[in-house]
Structures are given as C-alpha cells and as structure tokens.
XYZ file of C-alpha atoms in Angstrom:
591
model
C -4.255 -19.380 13.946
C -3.028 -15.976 12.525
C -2.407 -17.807 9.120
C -5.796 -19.159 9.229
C -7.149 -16.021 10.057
C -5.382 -14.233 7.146
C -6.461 -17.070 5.129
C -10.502 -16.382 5.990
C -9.833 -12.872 5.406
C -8.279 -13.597 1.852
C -11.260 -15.896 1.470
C -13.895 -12.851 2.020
C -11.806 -10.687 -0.085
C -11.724 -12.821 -2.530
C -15.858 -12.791 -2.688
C -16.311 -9.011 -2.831
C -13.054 -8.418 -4.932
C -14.645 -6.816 -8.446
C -15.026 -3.515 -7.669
C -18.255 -2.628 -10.151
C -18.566 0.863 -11.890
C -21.599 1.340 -9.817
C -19.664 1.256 -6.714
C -16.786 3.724 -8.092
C -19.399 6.071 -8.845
C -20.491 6.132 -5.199
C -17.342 6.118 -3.665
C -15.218 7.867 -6.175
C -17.357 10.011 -8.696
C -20.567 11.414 -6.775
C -18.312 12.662 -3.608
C -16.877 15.014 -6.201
C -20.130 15.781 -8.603
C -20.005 19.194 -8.732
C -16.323 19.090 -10.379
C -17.639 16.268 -12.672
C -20.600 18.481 -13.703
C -18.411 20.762 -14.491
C -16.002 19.193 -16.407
C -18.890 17.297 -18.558
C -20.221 21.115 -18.999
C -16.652 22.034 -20.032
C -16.591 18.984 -22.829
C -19.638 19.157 -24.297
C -19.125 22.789 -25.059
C -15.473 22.002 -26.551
C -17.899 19.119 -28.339
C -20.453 21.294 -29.388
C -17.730 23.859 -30.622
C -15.791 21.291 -32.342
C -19.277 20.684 -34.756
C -18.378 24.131 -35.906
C -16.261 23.313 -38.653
C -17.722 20.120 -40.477
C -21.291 22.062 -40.575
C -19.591 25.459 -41.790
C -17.943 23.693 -44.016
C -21.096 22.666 -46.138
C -21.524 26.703 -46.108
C -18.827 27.460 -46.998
C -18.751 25.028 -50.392
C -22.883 25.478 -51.171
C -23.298 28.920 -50.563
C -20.089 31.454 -49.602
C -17.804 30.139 -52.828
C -20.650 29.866 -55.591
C -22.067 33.447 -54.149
C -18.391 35.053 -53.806
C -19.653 36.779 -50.796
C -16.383 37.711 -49.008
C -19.040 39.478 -46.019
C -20.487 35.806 -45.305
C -16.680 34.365 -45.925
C -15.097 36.813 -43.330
C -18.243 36.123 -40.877
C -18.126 32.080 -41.168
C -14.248 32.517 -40.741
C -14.734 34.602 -37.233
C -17.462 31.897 -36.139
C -14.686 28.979 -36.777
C -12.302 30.626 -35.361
C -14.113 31.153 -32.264
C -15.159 27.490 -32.125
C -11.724 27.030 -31.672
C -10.936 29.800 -29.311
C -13.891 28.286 -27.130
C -11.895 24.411 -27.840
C -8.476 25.394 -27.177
C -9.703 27.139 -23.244
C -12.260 24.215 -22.274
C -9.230 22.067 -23.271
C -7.478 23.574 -20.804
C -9.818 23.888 -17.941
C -10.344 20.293 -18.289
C -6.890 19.312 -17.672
C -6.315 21.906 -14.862
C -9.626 21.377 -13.096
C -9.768 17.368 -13.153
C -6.875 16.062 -13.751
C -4.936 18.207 -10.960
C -8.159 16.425 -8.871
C -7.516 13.547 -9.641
C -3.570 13.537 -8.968
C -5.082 14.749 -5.868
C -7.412 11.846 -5.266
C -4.240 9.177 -5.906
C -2.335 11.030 -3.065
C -5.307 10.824 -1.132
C -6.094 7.008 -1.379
C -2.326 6.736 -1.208
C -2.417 8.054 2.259
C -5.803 6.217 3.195
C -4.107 2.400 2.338
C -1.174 3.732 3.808
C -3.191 3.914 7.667
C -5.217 1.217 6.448
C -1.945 -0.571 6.370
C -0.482 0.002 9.465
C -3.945 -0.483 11.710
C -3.522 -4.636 9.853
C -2.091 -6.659 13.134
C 1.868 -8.278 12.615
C 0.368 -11.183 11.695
C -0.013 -10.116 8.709
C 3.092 -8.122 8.308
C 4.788 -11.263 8.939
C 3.338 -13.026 5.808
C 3.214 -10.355 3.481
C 6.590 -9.134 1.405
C 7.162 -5.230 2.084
C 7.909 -4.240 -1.102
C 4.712 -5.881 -2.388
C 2.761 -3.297 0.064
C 5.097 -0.913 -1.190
C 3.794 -1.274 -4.973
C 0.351 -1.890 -3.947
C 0.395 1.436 -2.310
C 1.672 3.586 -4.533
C 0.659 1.769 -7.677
C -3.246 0.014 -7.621
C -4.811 3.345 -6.972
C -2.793 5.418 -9.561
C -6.023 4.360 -12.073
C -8.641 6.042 -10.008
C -6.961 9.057 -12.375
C -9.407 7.686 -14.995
C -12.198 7.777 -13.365
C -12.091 11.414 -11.993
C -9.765 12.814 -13.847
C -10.637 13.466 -17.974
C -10.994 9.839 -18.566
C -14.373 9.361 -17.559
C -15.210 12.576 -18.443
C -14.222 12.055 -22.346
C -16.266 8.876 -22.194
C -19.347 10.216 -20.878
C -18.218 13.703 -23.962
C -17.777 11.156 -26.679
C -21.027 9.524 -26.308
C -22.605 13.176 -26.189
C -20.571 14.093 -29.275
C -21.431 10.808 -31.377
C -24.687 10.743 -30.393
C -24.951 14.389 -31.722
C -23.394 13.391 -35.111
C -25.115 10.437 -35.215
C -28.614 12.807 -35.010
C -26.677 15.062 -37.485
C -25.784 12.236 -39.846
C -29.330 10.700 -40.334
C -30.777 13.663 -41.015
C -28.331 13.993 -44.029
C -28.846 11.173 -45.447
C -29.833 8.002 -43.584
C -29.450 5.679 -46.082
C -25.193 6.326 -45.648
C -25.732 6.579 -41.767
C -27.183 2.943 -41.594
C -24.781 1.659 -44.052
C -21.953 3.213 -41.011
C -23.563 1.999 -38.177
C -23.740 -1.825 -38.807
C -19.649 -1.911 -38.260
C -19.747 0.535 -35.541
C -21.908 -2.145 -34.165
C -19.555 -4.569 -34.787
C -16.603 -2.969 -33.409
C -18.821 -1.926 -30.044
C -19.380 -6.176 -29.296
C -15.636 -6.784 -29.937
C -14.616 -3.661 -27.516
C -17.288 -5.301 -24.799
C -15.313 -8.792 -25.051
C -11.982 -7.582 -24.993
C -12.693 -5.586 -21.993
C -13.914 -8.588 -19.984
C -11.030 -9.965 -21.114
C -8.344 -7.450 -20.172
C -9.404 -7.128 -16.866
C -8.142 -10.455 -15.014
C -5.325 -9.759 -16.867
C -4.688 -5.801 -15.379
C -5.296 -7.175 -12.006
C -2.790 -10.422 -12.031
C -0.078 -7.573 -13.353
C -0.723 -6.035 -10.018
C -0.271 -9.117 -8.471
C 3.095 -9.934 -10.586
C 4.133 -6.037 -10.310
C 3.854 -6.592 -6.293
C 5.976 -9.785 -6.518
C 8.758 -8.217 -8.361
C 8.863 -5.046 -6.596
C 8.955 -7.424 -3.192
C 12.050 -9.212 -4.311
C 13.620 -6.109 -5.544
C 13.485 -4.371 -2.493
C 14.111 -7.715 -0.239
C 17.922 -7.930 -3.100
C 18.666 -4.434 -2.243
C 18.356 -4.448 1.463
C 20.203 -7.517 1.824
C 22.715 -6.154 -0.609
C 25.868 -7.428 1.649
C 24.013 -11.112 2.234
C 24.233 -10.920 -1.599
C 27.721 -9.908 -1.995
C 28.652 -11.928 0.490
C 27.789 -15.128 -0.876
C 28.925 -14.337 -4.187
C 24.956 -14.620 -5.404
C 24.146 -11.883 -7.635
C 23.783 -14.417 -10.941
C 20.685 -16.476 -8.884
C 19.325 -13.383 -7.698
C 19.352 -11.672 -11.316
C 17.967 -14.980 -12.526
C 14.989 -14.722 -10.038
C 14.367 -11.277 -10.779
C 14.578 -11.484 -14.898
C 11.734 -14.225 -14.220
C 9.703 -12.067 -12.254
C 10.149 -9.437 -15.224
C 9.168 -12.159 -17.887
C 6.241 -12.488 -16.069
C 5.055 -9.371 -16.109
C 6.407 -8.775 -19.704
C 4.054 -11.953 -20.398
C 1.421 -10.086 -18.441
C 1.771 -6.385 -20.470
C 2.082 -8.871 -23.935
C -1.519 -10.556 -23.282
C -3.365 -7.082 -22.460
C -1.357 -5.572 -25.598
C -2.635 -8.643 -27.602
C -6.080 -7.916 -26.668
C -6.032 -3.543 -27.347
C -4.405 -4.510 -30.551
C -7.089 -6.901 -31.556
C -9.330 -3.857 -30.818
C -7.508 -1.402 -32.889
C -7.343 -3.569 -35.657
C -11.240 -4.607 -35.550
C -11.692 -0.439 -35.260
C -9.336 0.313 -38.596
C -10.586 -2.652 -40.516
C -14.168 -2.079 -39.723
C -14.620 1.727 -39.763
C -12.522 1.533 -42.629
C -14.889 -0.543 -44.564
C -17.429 1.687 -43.541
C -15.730 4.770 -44.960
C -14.878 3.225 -48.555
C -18.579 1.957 -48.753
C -19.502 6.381 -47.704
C -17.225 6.988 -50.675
C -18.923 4.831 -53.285
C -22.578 5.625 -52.077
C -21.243 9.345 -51.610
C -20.140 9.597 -55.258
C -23.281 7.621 -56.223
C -25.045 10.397 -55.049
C -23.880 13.305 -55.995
C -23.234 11.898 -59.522
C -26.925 11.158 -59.746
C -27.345 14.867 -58.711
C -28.832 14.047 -55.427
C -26.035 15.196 -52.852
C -23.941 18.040 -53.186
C -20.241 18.575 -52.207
C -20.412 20.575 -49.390
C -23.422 17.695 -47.989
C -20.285 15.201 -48.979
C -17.474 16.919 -47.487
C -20.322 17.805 -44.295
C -21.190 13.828 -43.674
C -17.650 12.799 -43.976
C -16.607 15.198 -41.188
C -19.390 14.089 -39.060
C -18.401 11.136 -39.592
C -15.427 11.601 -38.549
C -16.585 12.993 -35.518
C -18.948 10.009 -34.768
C -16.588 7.530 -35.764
C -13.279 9.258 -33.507
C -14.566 8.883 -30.004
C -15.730 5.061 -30.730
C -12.141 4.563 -31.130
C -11.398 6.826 -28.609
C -14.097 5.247 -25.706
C -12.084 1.870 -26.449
C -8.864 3.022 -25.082
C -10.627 5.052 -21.987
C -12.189 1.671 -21.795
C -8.855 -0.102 -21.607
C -8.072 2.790 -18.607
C -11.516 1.817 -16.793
C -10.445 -1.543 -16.605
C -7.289 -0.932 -15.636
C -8.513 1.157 -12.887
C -11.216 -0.645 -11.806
C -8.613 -3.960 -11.087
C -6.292 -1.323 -9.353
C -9.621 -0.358 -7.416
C -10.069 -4.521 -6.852
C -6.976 -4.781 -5.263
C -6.811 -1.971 -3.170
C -10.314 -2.949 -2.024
C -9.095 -6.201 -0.826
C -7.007 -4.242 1.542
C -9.099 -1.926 3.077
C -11.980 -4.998 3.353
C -9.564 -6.291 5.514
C -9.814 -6.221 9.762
C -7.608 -3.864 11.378
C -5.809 -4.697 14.754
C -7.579 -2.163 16.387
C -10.978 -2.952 16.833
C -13.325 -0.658 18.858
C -16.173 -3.007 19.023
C -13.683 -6.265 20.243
C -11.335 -3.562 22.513
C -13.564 -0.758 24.145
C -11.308 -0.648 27.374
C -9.452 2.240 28.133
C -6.280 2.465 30.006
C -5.982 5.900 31.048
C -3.334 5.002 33.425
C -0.734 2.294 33.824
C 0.410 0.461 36.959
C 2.104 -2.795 34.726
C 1.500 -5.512 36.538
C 0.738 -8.301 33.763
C -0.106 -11.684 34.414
C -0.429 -14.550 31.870
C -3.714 -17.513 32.878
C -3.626 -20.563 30.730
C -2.354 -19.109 27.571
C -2.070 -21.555 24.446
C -0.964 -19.981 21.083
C -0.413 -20.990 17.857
C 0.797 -19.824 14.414
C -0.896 -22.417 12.781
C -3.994 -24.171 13.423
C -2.865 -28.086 14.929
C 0.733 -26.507 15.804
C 0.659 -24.821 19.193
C 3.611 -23.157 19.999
C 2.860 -22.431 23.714
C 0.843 -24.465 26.109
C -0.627 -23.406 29.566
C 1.689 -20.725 30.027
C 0.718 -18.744 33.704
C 2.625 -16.691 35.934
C 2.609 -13.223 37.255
C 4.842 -10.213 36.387
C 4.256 -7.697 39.273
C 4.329 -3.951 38.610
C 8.501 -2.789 38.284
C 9.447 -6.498 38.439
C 12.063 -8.142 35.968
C 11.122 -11.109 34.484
C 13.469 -13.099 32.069
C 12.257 -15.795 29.878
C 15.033 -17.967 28.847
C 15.394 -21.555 26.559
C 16.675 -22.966 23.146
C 16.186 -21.649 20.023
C 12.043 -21.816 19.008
C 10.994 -22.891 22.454
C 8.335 -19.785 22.589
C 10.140 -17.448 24.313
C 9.617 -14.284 21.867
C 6.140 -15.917 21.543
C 5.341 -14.498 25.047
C 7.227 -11.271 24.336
C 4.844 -10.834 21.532
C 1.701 -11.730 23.658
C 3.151 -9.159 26.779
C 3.497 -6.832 24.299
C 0.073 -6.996 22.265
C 1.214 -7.667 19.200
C -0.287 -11.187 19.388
C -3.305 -12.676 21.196
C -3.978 -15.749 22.643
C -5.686 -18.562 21.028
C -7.245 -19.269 24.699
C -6.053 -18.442 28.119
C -6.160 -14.843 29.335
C -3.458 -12.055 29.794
C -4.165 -9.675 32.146
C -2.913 -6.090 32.665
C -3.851 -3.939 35.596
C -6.944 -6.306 36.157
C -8.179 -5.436 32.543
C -8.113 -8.710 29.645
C -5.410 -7.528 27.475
C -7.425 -8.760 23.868
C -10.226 -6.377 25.309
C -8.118 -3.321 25.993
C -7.536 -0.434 23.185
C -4.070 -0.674 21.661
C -3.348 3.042 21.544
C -3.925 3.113 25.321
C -1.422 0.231 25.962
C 1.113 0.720 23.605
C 1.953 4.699 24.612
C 2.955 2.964 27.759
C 5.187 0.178 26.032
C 8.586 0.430 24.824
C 10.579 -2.627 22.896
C 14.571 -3.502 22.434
C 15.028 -6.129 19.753
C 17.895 -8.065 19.094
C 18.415 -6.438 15.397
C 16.420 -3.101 16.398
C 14.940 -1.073 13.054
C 16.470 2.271 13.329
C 15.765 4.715 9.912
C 17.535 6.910 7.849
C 18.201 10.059 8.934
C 20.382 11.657 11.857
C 20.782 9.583 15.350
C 18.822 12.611 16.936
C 15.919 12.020 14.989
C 16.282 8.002 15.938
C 16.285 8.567 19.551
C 13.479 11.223 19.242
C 11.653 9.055 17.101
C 8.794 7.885 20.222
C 8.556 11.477 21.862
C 9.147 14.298 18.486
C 8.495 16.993 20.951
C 10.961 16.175 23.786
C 13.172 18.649 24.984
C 16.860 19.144 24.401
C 17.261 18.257 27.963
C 15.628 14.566 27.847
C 16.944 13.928 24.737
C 20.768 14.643 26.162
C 19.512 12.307 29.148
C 18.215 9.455 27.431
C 22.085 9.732 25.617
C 23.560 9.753 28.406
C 22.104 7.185 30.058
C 22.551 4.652 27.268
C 25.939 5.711 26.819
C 25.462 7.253 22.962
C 27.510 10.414 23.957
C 30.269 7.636 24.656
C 30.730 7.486 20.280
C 28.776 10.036 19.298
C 31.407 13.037 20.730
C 33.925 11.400 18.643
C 31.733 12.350 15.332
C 32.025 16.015 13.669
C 28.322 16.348 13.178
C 27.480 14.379 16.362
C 23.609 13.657 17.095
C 22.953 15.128 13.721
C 25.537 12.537 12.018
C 23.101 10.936 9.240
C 23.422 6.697 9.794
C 22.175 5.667 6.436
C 19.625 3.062 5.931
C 18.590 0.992 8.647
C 21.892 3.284 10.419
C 24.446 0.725 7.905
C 26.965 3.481 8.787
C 27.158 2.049 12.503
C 28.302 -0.867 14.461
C 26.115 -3.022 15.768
C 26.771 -2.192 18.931
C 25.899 1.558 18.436
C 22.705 0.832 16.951
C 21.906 -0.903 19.673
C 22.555 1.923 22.307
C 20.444 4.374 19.822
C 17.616 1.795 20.306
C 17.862 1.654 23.882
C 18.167 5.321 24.030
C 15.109 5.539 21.972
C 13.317 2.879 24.852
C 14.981 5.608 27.624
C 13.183 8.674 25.871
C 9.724 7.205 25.361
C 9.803 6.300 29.307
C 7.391 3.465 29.033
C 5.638 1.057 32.273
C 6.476 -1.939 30.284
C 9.736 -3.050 28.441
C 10.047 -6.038 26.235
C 14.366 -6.182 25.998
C 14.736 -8.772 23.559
C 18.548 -9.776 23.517
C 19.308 -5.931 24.217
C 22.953 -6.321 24.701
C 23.304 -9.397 21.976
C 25.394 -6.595 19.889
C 27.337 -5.560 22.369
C 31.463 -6.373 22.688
C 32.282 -6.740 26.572
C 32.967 -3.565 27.576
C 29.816 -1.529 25.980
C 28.041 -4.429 27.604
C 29.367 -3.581 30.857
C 27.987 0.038 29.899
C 24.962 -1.080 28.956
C 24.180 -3.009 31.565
C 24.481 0.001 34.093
C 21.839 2.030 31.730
C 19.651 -0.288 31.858
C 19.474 -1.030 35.206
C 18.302 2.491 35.058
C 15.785 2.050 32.620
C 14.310 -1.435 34.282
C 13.297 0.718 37.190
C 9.979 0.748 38.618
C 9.114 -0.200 35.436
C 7.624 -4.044 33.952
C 10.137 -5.671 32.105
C 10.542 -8.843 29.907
C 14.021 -10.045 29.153
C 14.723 -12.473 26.544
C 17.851 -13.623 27.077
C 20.915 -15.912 25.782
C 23.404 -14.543 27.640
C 22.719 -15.851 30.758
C 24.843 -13.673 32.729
C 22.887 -10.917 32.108
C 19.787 -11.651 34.066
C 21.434 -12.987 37.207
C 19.688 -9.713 39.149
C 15.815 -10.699 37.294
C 12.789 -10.785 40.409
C 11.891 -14.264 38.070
C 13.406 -16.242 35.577
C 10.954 -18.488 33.410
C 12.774 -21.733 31.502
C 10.877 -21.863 28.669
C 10.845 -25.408 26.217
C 8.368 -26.855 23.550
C 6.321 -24.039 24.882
C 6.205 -24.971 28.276
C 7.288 -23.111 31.601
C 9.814 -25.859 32.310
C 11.304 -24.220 35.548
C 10.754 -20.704 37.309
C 12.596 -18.570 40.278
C 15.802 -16.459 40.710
C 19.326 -17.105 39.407
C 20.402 -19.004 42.823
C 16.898 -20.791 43.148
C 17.662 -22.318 39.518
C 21.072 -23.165 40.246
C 20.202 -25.123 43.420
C 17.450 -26.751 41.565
C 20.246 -27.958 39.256
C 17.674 -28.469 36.198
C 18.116 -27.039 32.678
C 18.553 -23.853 33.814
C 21.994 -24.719 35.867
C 22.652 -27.263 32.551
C 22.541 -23.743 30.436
C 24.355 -21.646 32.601
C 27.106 -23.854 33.528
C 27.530 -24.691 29.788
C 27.844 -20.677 28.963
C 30.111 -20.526 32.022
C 32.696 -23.330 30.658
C 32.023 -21.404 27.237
C-alpha cells in the first residue's frame, strides 16, 4: 500500500507539476518587491543613462563639429561621461543587491526541501535513490537565481529600454523603424516556440541529472562491493550511459538556443543591411543627415540588443521554472507528520504497546502480515523470531512508527499509534539495526548524536556500558578518533557497540534491537550481552533475532512465518511445545 500511495501522490504531482510565472511571482518575486523595485529602479536608470551616447552622438556630428565649439564639445563629453559613471555604479548595485539575494534565496529553498524531505515517511525513502534527492536538492532550485536575481530584472530593463528606442526610433524616421520591426517580429514568434520547446526538455535533464547522480553516489559507497567483484567496467558502462543521456539531453536544448541565435543574426541582420540601403537612400537624397544616421543605428542597436538578450534570460526562465516544477512536486507531497491525521500528544511514556488485528502490505494484493495481535507490557522483552521475509522487521517497523497498518490497530499507552504525533513518540524510541548508520566524524559525536547536550558524565556511561572504552583506550585520539564514512575505519563489531552506545545515551521507553549483536565475534557478544541487559531494563523492547541463543531470557517470544504469529511463549514453553521454534533452535544448537 505504501507503493500505491507514492504512486497517487506521483499521480497528483504530476497534475499540478508546471509551475506558471504567475505563481513564481507570488511565491518568489512579490515576497521580496521592495528589492525588485529597486533593482528595476537601478536598471532603468543604467538604461536611461546608456541612451546618452547614441543621442549625443547626433550632437556631436550636426552641431559641436560643423560649429567647432570646443565649450559644447567639453560639456557633451562631461554629460557622456557621466552616463557612464551613473552605468558603471547601477551595474554594480545590481549585482550586489540581487544577485547576493538571490544566492540567498537558493540556500534558502535548499534548506526548505531539505525539511520537506525528511518530514516524507520511509516509504518513500525506500523507493527513492539518495543521490537523486541529493541532486534534486541542491540542483532544481539553483534557477530561482533568475528569477530574483538580475535575470528577471534585465527582462523586465530590456523591454523598458527597447520600448524607449523603439519610441525614439519612430520619431526619427518611421519609415526605417517599420522596415526593423517586421523581423523583430519574426524572431519574437520563433523565441515563443523554442521556449515551449526547451522546457520539457530542462525538466527531463533534472530527471536524468538525478539518475546519474543516484548511481554515482550508490558506485562510490559500495566502492569495496565494486572492487570486490572485479566490476568497475559494468559499472563505468552504466554510468557513461547515464552521461549520454544527459549529453543527449544538454544537445536537444543547445539545438533549440542555437536555432534561436541563428533566427536572431539572420533576421536582425537583414534588418540592418535593409537600415543601410534606406539610410544611404536618405541622406543621399538630402533628407537625413549623418549624425540622424549614426543616431538611428545606435538606437537600433539598443532596441535590437536586449531582443537578443530577453531570448537567453528566456532560456534561464525556463530553465528555472522546470527546476521550480520539480521541486514543487516535492513539497506537494504529504509529509509523515500530519497534524490533522495525528493530534495526540504523548507527553509521557509508560510503553506498553499492543498490536489488534494488524494486516500490512507493501503492495496492494501482497500482504505481508496477517492478523498479527499480542501484547508487549511496559519493560517487557519481546523477541520476534522466523526465516528470512516472514515479517518480522515488518512489525519492528510498525512498533516503531515508521510504518502503519493497512487495518488492525497498534496501541501505545491506550492511545492508536497512526493517531499519535511522531515527535512525541519517537523522543521516547531508540533503534539497533543489524548494519547501524553511524556518520563521519569522531565516535564522540556518534554516540552523542540523539542527546548533543549530554554531559561528559553520561556520555562516559553510555561507553561504558556498551563496552566502547573496551577499543577505544587502545586509540591515541580515543572518543575523538574520526571513523570515516559510515565509521569504514572500524570493525563491525565496534560499530555496533557505538550504535548501542548511541541507544544507551538517548535512554528511550522503547527499543527496537534488530540483530544487535549479529556483528559481534563471541566474546564482544558475551560483552554485549551484559550491556544490554542493562539497557532492556524497565524499558519496551523488540528483539529481532537469528541467533537464537540470545533471547533465551525474552518475557515472550513470537514465531513469526508468511506473516503469521505461528507460535508464542518463553524459551522453555517453545521447546516443550517442540514446534518450529524447538526445529530452529535445535538446528542452531547442532550448528
């Protein structure tokens, strides 16, 4: 069912995914309108300024140089040179006033997907690649620099400045203005085509960028898999494909801004050698001067410049907009934490849990456990045993919250466990996997990791009691020795007493120990076993177990197969019974 579920939600995404300008501007641009305002102040002055020169210069040709007035050539010199003074600092605001906002924004949305994220249930964890989250973290919302930053802000200044010249340029002459704008026209359709174009295309490169990036990071942290199996040729193989793909990706969006630059040369070209012949026309026939010449073909230019220019902000739009698309999907998506579906509280925890009826499944038609009821009283130990995919970790996952049930009820304290917040559950929880995540960084910072702000004193306790001190004295930095990633520099073994150290520290009312001394050689076992006797105490605990000599002291043991509770009772009721429990055991014991 969580499939299915991530499948609806995919579905709905899917419907709302085209993130419209209209709704960037509400989310994006008019939070921050008073920066905007002023960087569109800022550009059309540097606009305005930058008309200086191609009007002065009809001055300077019609009436300073035929006068000789050196007065009126000094004071058009100081006014062009101020133009460009006033250029040079709005320049220069522009860039430190919205574009350091808009690197500002990215680290912002960066951190909101980020939470977004981690509220999404495991479920979804468990079908989506890491390093794809990775990219689509840090990369989809590195476009929203467009729209903030002076992208949008040079679109909205280049319309000001060509409607300007365009004003400017009629009143010359229209006759050479009309015979301009018909390719301009032109050019503006094939922009608004290639745009609708490029944008599927921007937003399956996300898509393809996540993919690679996924397998990357998957080939890197299984590095010794890899080596191990002699695979690096079929893993570069599946990575150069991924990088085709994109390459075919970048070649398509290239094909399209090229068909766009070339439409832009050719047709403002044409325009400018038809300016030249009706230009000379003129002012052979007497009717145009030079200065009006030289004037118009500056204007010109600066009609003609941010066309060309508004097609490759365009090109950024797009690009941020499908960034925007995919992020969107994300954030659209339900988090695990619902306050409307889980208003109860737990301000306090007993842990007494109890399971009524429970059927899950991971797929709709495929239950994976069926009718599954039985009570785990506050501080008891109950260990869930069985083959390989008979449910077991299913119910660890359900006991624990990270799952809920497709029907059937599990309780805690009284309270429906689907009902109850997860913050308010999980500061009381405390887990031991089999292959426990422990991150870079020192082993004091790993055993810290659920209580930061623990003193010196628990810390050295929780080592203690799980035996850390036992290898850790025998290192020159000790605590602070740095493990690598995912602690590589360690055994097994010791990773495994870190994580149970970790479980000791954040003193939880429930424990989910799944295969918690799996790692373990027999005599760290035998350590182990002692600390977490300790830890079990007074406190709810799960126990998955293959090892079956490990549980022999469990309040209940649960057989689990094909998602049924096959047997249940202590180590000698299960023996006497003489079912599959005493068929496991007995086989371990000849083992």
């Amino acid at each position: 069912m969580a499939s299915k579920a991530l499948q609806l939600d995919k579905i709905k995404s899917d419907k709302r995914k085209k993130v419209t300008i209209v709704q960037a501007f509400k989310t994006i641009i008019w939070p921050r309108r008073n920066l905007v305002f002023v960087g569109l102040v800022l550009i059309v002055l540097s606009r305005l300024a930058g008309l200086v020169l191609p009007l002065q210069s009809k001055t300077l040709l019609d009436e300073v140089v035929p006068s000789n007035d050196l007065g009126q050539l000094w004071t058009l010199l100081a006014i062009v040179l101020g133009a460009i003074v006033v250029q040079a600092t709005t320049s220069f605001l522009l860039t430190r006033i919205l574009s350091v906002q808009a690197q500002y924004l990215i680290s912002e949305l960066r951190a909101q997907v980020q939470k977004k994220v981690l509220s999404l249930p495991i479920s979804f964890f468990d079908n989506t690649k890491s390093g794809a989250l990775v990219s689509r973290i840090m990369s989809d919302v590195e476009g929203v620099r467009n729209l903030i930053g002076t992208g949008l802000v040079q679109l909205v200044g280049g319309t000001f400045t060509a409607i300007i010249s365009l004003v400017l340029l009629i009143n010359m002459n229209a006759l050479m203005t009309a015979f301009v704008f018909i390719p301009v026209a032109i050019f503006g359709f094939v922009a608004l085509k290639a745009f609708k174009y490029i944008r599927p295309i921007f937003r399956k490169r996300g898509v393809i960028n996540a993919e690679v990036t996924g397998r990357l990071t998957e080939t890197l942290s299984g590095i010794r898999v890899i080596k191990g199996f002699n695979a690096e040729d079929q893993e570069n193989k599946s990575f150069e494909e991924g990088v085709e793909r994109l390459f075919q990706n970048v070649k398509k969006s290239l094909t399209a801004t090229a068909l766009m630059t070339s439409s832009s040369t050719f047709l403002l070209g044409l325009a400018s050698t038809g300016i030249m012949g009706i230009g000379g026309y003129f002012m052979m026939g007497g009717t145009m001067t030079t200065g009006e010449f030289l004037s118009f073909t500056l204007l010109l230019g600066f009609m003609i410049a941010p066309i060309v220019q508004m097609s490759n902000i365009g090109s950024q739009l797009t690009e941020a907009l499908a960034g925007l698309d995919r992020t969107q999907e994300l954030m659209n998506m339900e988090p695990e934490q619902d306050d409307r579906l889980r208003p109860e509280r737990l301000d306090a925890l007993e842990g007494e849990l109890r399971f009524d009826k429970v059927n899950f499944a991971y797929e709709e038609g495929k239950a994976v456990l069926h009718d599954i009821d039985f009570n785990a009283p506050k501080g008891s130990v109950t260990a869930l045993v069985g083959s390989s995919g008979s449910g077991k970790s299913t119910i660890a996952g359900l006991a624990a919250s990270f799952l809920t049930p497709e029907s059937g009820t599990v309780w805690v304290d009284g309270k429906d466990l689907s009902k109850v917040n997860l913050n308010s559950y999980r500061q009381h929880l405390g887990v031991v996997l089999q292959d426990d995540f422990l991150f870079e960084g020192t082993i004091r910072e790993n055993i810290l990791f659920p209580r930061p702000n623990a003193s010196e004193e628990q810390l050295l306790a929780a080592v203690k009691a799980a035996y850390v001190n036992e290898f850790t004295d025998r290192f020159e930095d000790g605590l602070d020795t740095l493990i690598g990633e995912r602690g590589v520099k360690l055994s097994g073994g010791q990773r495994q007493r870190i994580a149970i150290a970790r479980a000791i520290l954040a003193d939880p009312k429930v424990i989910i120990l799944d295969e918690a001394t799996s790692n373990l050689d027999t005599e760290s076992e035998a350590l182990i076993q002692k600390s977490l006797a300790a830890l079990v105490k007074d406190r709810t605990t799960f126990v998955i177990a293959h090892r079956l000599s490990t549980i022999r002291q469990a309040d209940q043991i649960l057989v689990i197969e094909n998602g049924r509770i096959a047997e249940r009772g202590d180590h000698d009721d299960l023996l006497e019974k003489k079912g599959r429990y005493f068929d496991l055991y007995t086989y371990q014991a000849r083992i």
